[in-house]
Amino acid sequence: MHFLQIDINNHGQFDGHFAFQIKTAYLLSDVTNIIGPSTFLITFDHVAKNLTVPQICVIAVRDAENQDPALIGVIEKYLKMCKDMRAMKHAPNKVFIAFKDFENTLKKALESWTISISTQSKNSGFKGIFELFEENTFAFYHPTNETTIPDKAHLNVLQVLSNKAPLNAIDTSIWLMPLTFYTTEIYECDAITDINLISTETPYLIKCLTLTNNLFASQTELTAIKQQLANEILPFKTAMEEWALACRKGSTGSECFKNKVYPTIKETQDAIENNTIIKHLQIVDAGKIAISLFMGEVAPPTLWKFYMLTGMLSKEDFENLVAEYDNGLPYSLPVILFIPDEAPLERYNLTVKIEEIENLKITVAQNSFKKSILID
């Protein structure tokens, strides 16, 4: 079973939600690919400790519009000084000492910034995910619009959305989507929510699994849970893989879901609830959260529209993808929508919902954190 997730730029508001999706994917899947801003948080502690002051400054300047103007001014002055120092073959001793004093002062100012990001990563549930990395089975990438990338840390978003990358995800992946996917801007009509009413003409979202506490599990616990569940949920994983392939064949996806996937749900839910480690985690008050997984299918333009409206895909690329789809054989994309268990499954206005989310009170660490910058 293969999972695929492209995060959206969310200014820190959905970090915990995406971390939950990622950890869920790790527990249930054979192959998972994560592309997006989450990669910044997943890798930050391991990358930042090796960065020089100039490298950190370049990152901050790249996101200047979201940073303190005074800090950006100081950084720009420092970067100019770096350029001037490089131009001098042998800088006078007084000039060099003055430069290093300035650099050390700036370094202390940047330390609070890096600490806030590290705190945000930990509080949002990303701690320990980096250690779970395994090439070709559990991997994460920075998103890019560049077609030629010199390293393995980036993936082109358009290539992913057009089913050309990653190589181990082509034709086989099930998309993991946040609750902001099910909106009036994306869905033209309500999705079918009754397994008995599924049709090939209408998108459907069927409540299947409910997961709790995974967000707070440690790296060691997650690995142990995954190993314990592997054989118990094998029928579910096999059926889900068949479903993903059937969706790509056109009208056979919904039949596969009804006849192959859905019959495995109860057994899979029981295996999760009876897992000894998960049971232990459920007694912790801080971990008493529940997220329901709604599984269904959508036409590719529906998913592409979501990424266009959230800024991950240009309008021109969206229109090209739709034109190519219209001229080819029909197919669908399997999706899993993550919804808080106490929340109703209903379409809402995306703009209004985003405004509501942005107005929510969040922790001081989150308020002090500017997350949209990416490390190349």
PDB file of N, CA, C and O in Angstrom, residues 233-284:
ATOM      1  N   ILE A 233      -2.868  -6.441   9.606  1.00  0.00           N
ATOM      2  CA  ILE A 233      -3.609  -5.598   8.660  1.00  0.00           C
ATOM      3  C   ILE A 233      -3.225  -5.897   7.212  1.00  0.00           C
ATOM      4  O   ILE A 233      -3.534  -5.115   6.316  1.00  0.00           O
ATOM      5  N   LEU A 234      -2.582  -7.032   6.981  1.00  0.00           N
ATOM      6  CA  LEU A 234      -2.162  -7.381   5.628  1.00  0.00           C
ATOM      7  C   LEU A 234      -3.338  -7.447   4.643  1.00  0.00           C
ATOM      8  O   LEU A 234      -3.213  -6.951   3.509  1.00  0.00           O
ATOM      9  N   PRO A 235      -4.498  -8.008   5.014  1.00  0.00           N
ATOM     10  CA  PRO A 235      -5.625  -8.017   4.069  1.00  0.00           C
ATOM     11  C   PRO A 235      -6.058  -6.602   3.679  1.00  0.00           C
ATOM     12  O   PRO A 235      -6.389  -6.358   2.508  1.00  0.00           O
ATOM     13  N   PHE A 236      -6.035  -5.689   4.638  1.00  0.00           N
ATOM     14  CA  PHE A 236      -6.383  -4.292   4.370  1.00  0.00           C
ATOM     15  C   PHE A 236      -5.388  -3.660   3.407  1.00  0.00           C
ATOM     16  O   PHE A 236      -5.763  -3.011   2.418  1.00  0.00           O
ATOM     17  N   LYS A 237      -4.111  -3.859   3.650  1.00  0.00           N
ATOM     18  CA  LYS A 237      -3.079  -3.274   2.804  1.00  0.00           C
ATOM     19  C   LYS A 237      -3.152  -3.829   1.381  1.00  0.00           C
ATOM     20  O   LYS A 237      -2.994  -3.093   0.403  1.00  0.00           O
ATOM     21  N   THR A 238      -3.396  -5.115   1.268  1.00  0.00           N
ATOM     22  CA  THR A 238      -3.508  -5.726  -0.057  1.00  0.00           C
ATOM     23  C   THR A 238      -4.707  -5.173  -0.814  1.00  0.00           C
ATOM     24  O   THR A 238      -4.615  -4.850  -2.011  1.00  0.00           O
ATOM     25  N   ALA A 239      -5.838  -5.053  -0.126  1.00  0.00           N
ATOM     26  CA  ALA A 239      -7.051  -4.528  -0.756  1.00  0.00           C
ATOM     27  C   ALA A 239      -6.874  -3.069  -1.161  1.00  0.00           C
ATOM     28  O   ALA A 239      -7.338  -2.646  -2.234  1.00  0.00           O
ATOM     29  N   MET A 240      -6.209  -2.286  -0.321  1.00  0.00           N
ATOM     30  CA  MET A 240      -5.988  -0.867  -0.631  1.00  0.00           C
ATOM     31  C   MET A 240      -5.104  -0.712  -1.867  1.00  0.00           C
ATOM     32  O   MET A 240      -5.313   0.177  -2.695  1.00  0.00           O
ATOM     33  N   GLU A 241      -4.117  -1.588  -2.001  1.00  0.00           N
ATOM     34  CA  GLU A 241      -3.254  -1.545  -3.179  1.00  0.00           C
ATOM     35  C   GLU A 241      -4.044  -1.890  -4.441  1.00  0.00           C
ATOM     36  O   GLU A 241      -3.872  -1.249  -5.491  1.00  0.00           O
ATOM     37  N   GLU A 242      -4.921  -2.881  -4.349  1.00  0.00           N
ATOM     38  CA  GLU A 242      -5.785  -3.228  -5.480  1.00  0.00           C
ATOM     39  C   GLU A 242      -6.697  -2.056  -5.839  1.00  0.00           C
ATOM     40  O   GLU A 242      -6.944  -1.788  -7.020  1.00  0.00           O
ATOM     41  N   TRP A 243      -7.206  -1.382  -4.824  1.00  0.00           N
ATOM     42  CA  TRP A 243      -8.096  -0.231  -5.033  1.00  0.00           C
ATOM     43  C   TRP A 243      -7.387   0.880  -5.796  1.00  0.00           C
ATOM     44  O   TRP A 243      -7.926   1.447  -6.751  1.00  0.00           O
ATOM     45  N   ALA A 244      -6.154   1.208  -5.386  1.00  0.00           N
ATOM     46  CA  ALA A 244      -5.401   2.269  -6.046  1.00  0.00           C
ATOM     47  C   ALA A 244      -5.204   1.959  -7.526  1.00  0.00           C
ATOM     48  O   ALA A 244      -5.361   2.835  -8.390  1.00  0.00           O
ATOM     49  N   LEU A 245      -4.872   0.712  -7.825  1.00  0.00           N
ATOM     50  CA  LEU A 245      -4.669   0.315  -9.220  1.00  0.00           C
ATOM     51  C   LEU A 245      -5.985   0.327  -9.996  1.00  0.00           C
ATOM     52  O   LEU A 245      -6.024   0.720 -11.167  1.00  0.00           O
ATOM     53  N   ALA A 246      -7.072  -0.084  -9.329  1.00  0.00           N
ATOM     54  CA  ALA A 246      -8.383  -0.116  -9.984  1.00  0.00           C
ATOM     55  C   ALA A 246      -8.863   1.296 -10.327  1.00  0.00           C
ATOM     56  O   ALA A 246      -9.495   1.508 -11.372  1.00  0.00           O
ATOM     57  N   CYS A 247      -8.575   2.254  -9.470  1.00  0.00           N
ATOM     58  CA  CYS A 247      -8.977   3.643  -9.736  1.00  0.00           C
ATOM     59  C   CYS A 247      -8.331   4.146 -11.027  1.00  0.00           C
ATOM     60  O   CYS A 247      -8.955   4.876 -11.803  1.00  0.00           O
ATOM     61  N   ARG A 248      -7.116   3.755 -11.253  1.00  0.00           N
ATOM     62  CA  ARG A 248      -6.400   4.186 -12.456  1.00  0.00           C
ATOM     63  C   ARG A 248      -6.961   3.541 -13.727  1.00  0.00           C
ATOM     64  O   ARG A 248      -6.716   4.022 -14.827  1.00  0.00           O
ATOM     65  N   LYS A 249      -7.733   2.461 -13.548  1.00  0.00           N
ATOM     66  CA  LYS A 249      -8.292   1.773 -14.716  1.00  0.00           C
ATOM     67  C   LYS A 249      -9.640   2.346 -15.138  1.00  0.00           C
ATOM     68  O   LYS A 249     -10.220   1.904 -16.123  1.00  0.00           O
ATOM     69  N   GLY A 250     -10.165   3.304 -14.373  1.00  0.00           N
ATOM     70  CA  GLY A 250     -11.417   3.939 -14.774  1.00  0.00           C
ATOM     71  C   GLY A 250     -12.557   3.671 -13.828  1.00  0.00           C
ATOM     72  O   GLY A 250     -12.526   4.086 -12.673  1.00  0.00           O
ATOM     73  N   SER A 251     -13.560   2.932 -14.275  1.00  0.00           N
ATOM     74  CA  SER A 251     -14.799   2.777 -13.524  1.00  0.00           C
ATOM     75  C   SER A 251     -14.777   1.632 -12.512  1.00  0.00           C
ATOM     76  O   SER A 251     -15.788   1.357 -11.868  1.00  0.00           O
ATOM     77  N   THR A 252     -13.639   0.978 -12.334  1.00  0.00           N
ATOM     78  CA  THR A 252     -13.598  -0.198 -11.455  1.00  0.00           C
ATOM     79  C   THR A 252     -13.217   0.144 -10.017  1.00  0.00           C
ATOM     80  O   THR A 252     -13.255  -0.726  -9.146  1.00  0.00           O
ATOM     81  N   GLY A 253     -12.835   1.382  -9.757  1.00  0.00           N
ATOM     82  CA  GLY A 253     -12.369   1.742  -8.426  1.00  0.00           C
ATOM     83  C   GLY A 253     -13.414   1.573  -7.349  1.00  0.00           C
ATOM     84  O   GLY A 253     -13.151   0.970  -6.296  1.00  0.00           O
ATOM     85  N   SER A 254     -14.609   2.095  -7.575  1.00  0.00           N
ATOM     86  CA  SER A 254     -15.650   2.042  -6.549  1.00  0.00           C
ATOM     87  C   SER A 254     -16.062   0.603  -6.249  1.00  0.00           C
ATOM     88  O   SER A 254     -16.349   0.254  -5.097  1.00  0.00           O
ATOM     89  N   GLU A 255     -16.107  -0.250  -7.257  1.00  0.00           N
ATOM     90  CA  GLU A 255     -16.462  -1.650  -7.039  1.00  0.00           C
ATOM     91  C   GLU A 255     -15.402  -2.353  -6.196  1.00  0.00           C
ATOM     92  O   GLU A 255     -15.715  -3.161  -5.320  1.00  0.00           O
ATOM     93  N   CYS A 256     -14.148  -2.036  -6.471  1.00  0.00           N
ATOM     94  CA  CYS A 256     -13.057  -2.623  -5.696  1.00  0.00           C
ATOM     95  C   CYS A 256     -13.131  -2.157  -4.243  1.00  0.00           C
ATOM     96  O   CYS A 256     -12.905  -2.938  -3.315  1.00  0.00           O
ATOM     97  N   PHE A 257     -13.454  -0.886  -4.052  1.00  0.00           N
ATOM     98  CA  PHE A 257     -13.554  -0.362  -2.689  1.00  0.00           C
ATOM     99  C   PHE A 257     -14.658  -1.080  -1.917  1.00  0.00           C
ATOM    100  O   PHE A 257     -14.460  -1.505  -0.778  1.00  0.00           O
ATOM    101  N   LYS A 258     -15.823  -1.211  -2.541  1.00  0.00           N
ATOM    102  CA  LYS A 258     -16.959  -1.843  -1.870  1.00  0.00           C
ATOM    103  C   LYS A 258     -16.712  -3.328  -1.592  1.00  0.00           C
ATOM    104  O   LYS A 258     -17.038  -3.827  -0.507  1.00  0.00           O
ATOM    105  N   ASN A 259     -16.130  -4.022  -2.548  1.00  0.00           N
ATOM    106  CA  ASN A 259     -16.017  -5.478  -2.463  1.00  0.00           C
ATOM    107  C   ASN A 259     -14.713  -5.977  -1.849  1.00  0.00           C
ATOM    108  O   ASN A 259     -14.656  -7.100  -1.333  1.00  0.00           O
ATOM    109  N   LYS A 260     -13.667  -5.143  -1.905  1.00  0.00           N
ATOM    110  CA  LYS A 260     -12.365  -5.585  -1.414  1.00  0.00           C
ATOM    111  C   LYS A 260     -11.915  -4.813  -0.176  1.00  0.00           C
ATOM    112  O   LYS A 260     -11.516  -5.419   0.829  1.00  0.00           O
ATOM    113  N   VAL A 261     -11.965  -3.475  -0.244  1.00  0.00           N
ATOM    114  CA  VAL A 261     -11.435  -2.658   0.858  1.00  0.00           C
ATOM    115  C   VAL A 261     -12.372  -2.643   2.057  1.00  0.00           C
ATOM    116  O   VAL A 261     -11.956  -2.952   3.189  1.00  0.00           O
ATOM    117  N   TYR A 262     -13.610  -2.275   1.838  1.00  0.00           N
ATOM    118  CA  TYR A 262     -14.523  -2.061   2.966  1.00  0.00           C
ATOM    119  C   TYR A 262     -14.701  -3.301   3.849  1.00  0.00           C
ATOM    120  O   TYR A 262     -14.783  -3.184   5.082  1.00  0.00           O
ATOM    121  N   PRO A 263     -14.740  -4.493   3.288  1.00  0.00           N
ATOM    122  CA  PRO A 263     -14.875  -5.683   4.148  1.00  0.00           C
ATOM    123  C   PRO A 263     -13.707  -5.896   5.103  1.00  0.00           C
ATOM    124  O   PRO A 263     -13.828  -6.669   6.064  1.00  0.00           O
ATOM    125  N   THR A 264     -12.562  -5.245   4.862  1.00  0.00           N
ATOM    126  CA  THR A 264     -11.402  -5.406   5.752  1.00  0.00           C
ATOM    127  C   THR A 264     -11.350  -4.354   6.856  1.00  0.00           C
ATOM    128  O   THR A 264     -10.483  -4.424   7.736  1.00  0.00           O
ATOM    129  N   ILE A 265     -12.256  -3.383   6.822  1.00  0.00           N
ATOM    130  CA  ILE A 265     -12.159  -2.238   7.732  1.00  0.00           C
ATOM    131  C   ILE A 265     -12.340  -2.637   9.195  1.00  0.00           C
ATOM    132  O   ILE A 265     -11.547  -2.239  10.055  1.00  0.00           O
ATOM    133  N   LYS A 266     -13.360  -3.412   9.508  1.00  0.00           N
ATOM    134  CA  LYS A 266     -13.610  -3.761  10.906  1.00  0.00           C
ATOM    135  C   LYS A 266     -12.438  -4.528  11.504  1.00  0.00           C
ATOM    136  O   LYS A 266     -11.999  -4.248  12.634  1.00  0.00           O
ATOM    137  N   GLU A 267     -11.921  -5.489  10.767  1.00  0.00           N
ATOM    138  CA  GLU A 267     -10.786  -6.265  11.259  1.00  0.00           C
ATOM    139  C   GLU A 267      -9.568  -5.367  11.476  1.00  0.00           C
ATOM    140  O   GLU A 267      -8.827  -5.539  12.457  1.00  0.00           O
ATOM    141  N   THR A 268      -9.384  -4.417  10.586  1.00  0.00           N
ATOM    142  CA  THR A 268      -8.255  -3.490  10.711  1.00  0.00           C
ATOM    143  C   THR A 268      -8.438  -2.577  11.911  1.00  0.00           C
ATOM    144  O   THR A 268      -7.491  -2.339  12.682  1.00  0.00           O
ATOM    145  N   GLN A 269      -9.643  -2.053  12.100  1.00  0.00           N
ATOM    146  CA  GLN A 269      -9.929  -1.200  13.252  1.00  0.00           C
ATOM    147  C   GLN A 269      -9.719  -1.961  14.558  1.00  0.00           C
ATOM    148  O   GLN A 269      -9.141  -1.436  15.519  1.00  0.00           O
ATOM    149  N   ASP A 270     -10.164  -3.198  14.603  1.00  0.00           N
ATOM    150  CA  ASP A 270      -9.980  -4.024  15.803  1.00  0.00           C
ATOM    151  C   ASP A 270      -8.498  -4.233  16.095  1.00  0.00           C
ATOM    152  O   ASP A 270      -8.071  -4.192  17.268  1.00  0.00           O
ATOM    153  N   ALA A 271      -7.708  -4.477  15.057  1.00  0.00           N
ATOM    154  CA  ALA A 271      -6.270  -4.690  15.255  1.00  0.00           C
ATOM    155  C   ALA A 271      -5.611  -3.444  15.836  1.00  0.00           C
ATOM    156  O   ALA A 271      -4.742  -3.535  16.717  1.00  0.00           O
ATOM    157  N   ILE A 272      -6.042  -2.273  15.368  1.00  0.00           N
ATOM    158  CA  ILE A 272      -5.486  -1.021  15.874  1.00  0.00           C
ATOM    159  C   ILE A 272      -5.890  -0.805  17.325  1.00  0.00           C
ATOM    160  O   ILE A 272      -5.053  -0.479  18.184  1.00  0.00           O
ATOM    161  N   GLU A 273      -7.160  -0.991  17.631  1.00  0.00           N
ATOM    162  CA  GLU A 273      -7.653  -0.734  18.983  1.00  0.00           C
ATOM    163  C   GLU A 273      -7.101  -1.724  19.999  1.00  0.00           C
ATOM    164  O   GLU A 273      -6.937  -1.392  21.179  1.00  0.00           O
ATOM    165  N   ASN A 274      -6.802  -2.932  19.561  1.00  0.00           N
ATOM    166  CA  ASN A 274      -6.312  -3.960  20.479  1.00  0.00           C
ATOM    167  C   ASN A 274      -4.791  -3.982  20.603  1.00  0.00           C
ATOM    168  O   ASN A 274      -4.252  -4.781  21.386  1.00  0.00           O
ATOM    169  N   ASN A 275      -4.117  -3.126  19.862  1.00  0.00           N
ATOM    170  CA  ASN A 275      -2.665  -3.072  19.965  1.00  0.00           C
ATOM    171  C   ASN A 275      -2.265  -2.600  21.358  1.00  0.00           C
ATOM    172  O   ASN A 275      -2.769  -1.585  21.861  1.00  0.00           O
ATOM    173  N   THR A 276      -1.359  -3.312  21.984  1.00  0.00           N
ATOM    174  CA  THR A 276      -1.013  -3.031  23.389  1.00  0.00           C
ATOM    175  C   THR A 276      -0.376  -1.656  23.572  1.00  0.00           C
ATOM    176  O   THR A 276      -0.639  -0.970  24.565  1.00  0.00           O
ATOM    177  N   ILE A 277       0.454  -1.238  22.627  1.00  0.00           N
ATOM    178  CA  ILE A 277       1.108   0.068  22.756  1.00  0.00           C
ATOM    179  C   ILE A 277       0.098   1.187  22.581  1.00  0.00           C
ATOM    180  O   ILE A 277       0.101   2.173  23.338  1.00  0.00           O
ATOM    181  N   ILE A 278      -0.785   1.047  21.592  1.00  0.00           N
ATOM    182  CA  ILE A 278      -1.811   2.077  21.381  1.00  0.00           C
ATOM    183  C   ILE A 278      -2.738   2.144  22.589  1.00  0.00           C
ATOM    184  O   ILE A 278      -3.135   3.236  23.018  1.00  0.00           O
ATOM    185  N   LYS A 279      -3.079   1.007  23.166  1.00  0.00           N
ATOM    186  CA  LYS A 279      -3.908   1.007  24.369  1.00  0.00           C
ATOM    187  C   LYS A 279      -3.232   1.785  25.492  1.00  0.00           C
ATOM    188  O   LYS A 279      -3.885   2.533  26.228  1.00  0.00           O
ATOM    189  N   HIS A 280      -1.941   1.589  25.628  1.00  0.00           N
ATOM    190  CA  HIS A 280      -1.194   2.300  26.669  1.00  0.00           C
ATOM    191  C   HIS A 280      -1.212   3.805  26.412  1.00  0.00           C
ATOM    192  O   HIS A 280      -1.393   4.600  27.349  1.00  0.00           O
ATOM    193  N   LEU A 281      -1.042   4.192  25.157  1.00  0.00           N
ATOM    194  CA  LEU A 281      -1.039   5.613  24.824  1.00  0.00           C
ATOM    195  C   LEU A 281      -2.387   6.264  25.103  1.00  0.00           C
ATOM    196  O   LEU A 281      -2.459   7.454  25.418  1.00  0.00           O
ATOM    197  N   GLN A 282      -3.451   5.502  25.032  1.00  0.00           N
ATOM    198  CA  GLN A 282      -4.781   6.069  25.209  1.00  0.00           C
ATOM    199  C   GLN A 282      -5.073   6.472  26.646  1.00  0.00           C
ATOM    200  O   GLN A 282      -6.034   7.199  26.893  1.00  0.00           O
ATOM    201  N   ILE A 283      -4.249   6.042  27.591  1.00  0.00           N
ATOM    202  CA  ILE A 283      -4.494   6.431  28.975  1.00  0.00           C
ATOM    203  C   ILE A 283      -3.863   7.784  29.294  1.00  0.00           C
ATOM    204  O   ILE A 283      -4.100   8.341  30.358  1.00  0.00           O
ATOM    205  N   VAL A 284      -3.071   8.306  28.357  1.00  0.00           N
ATOM    206  CA  VAL A 284      -2.433   9.602  28.559  1.00  0.00           C
ATOM    207  C   VAL A 284      -3.408  10.698  28.156  1.00  0.00           C
ATOM    208  O   VAL A 284      -3.873  10.752  27.020  1.00  0.00           O
TER     209      VAL A 284
END
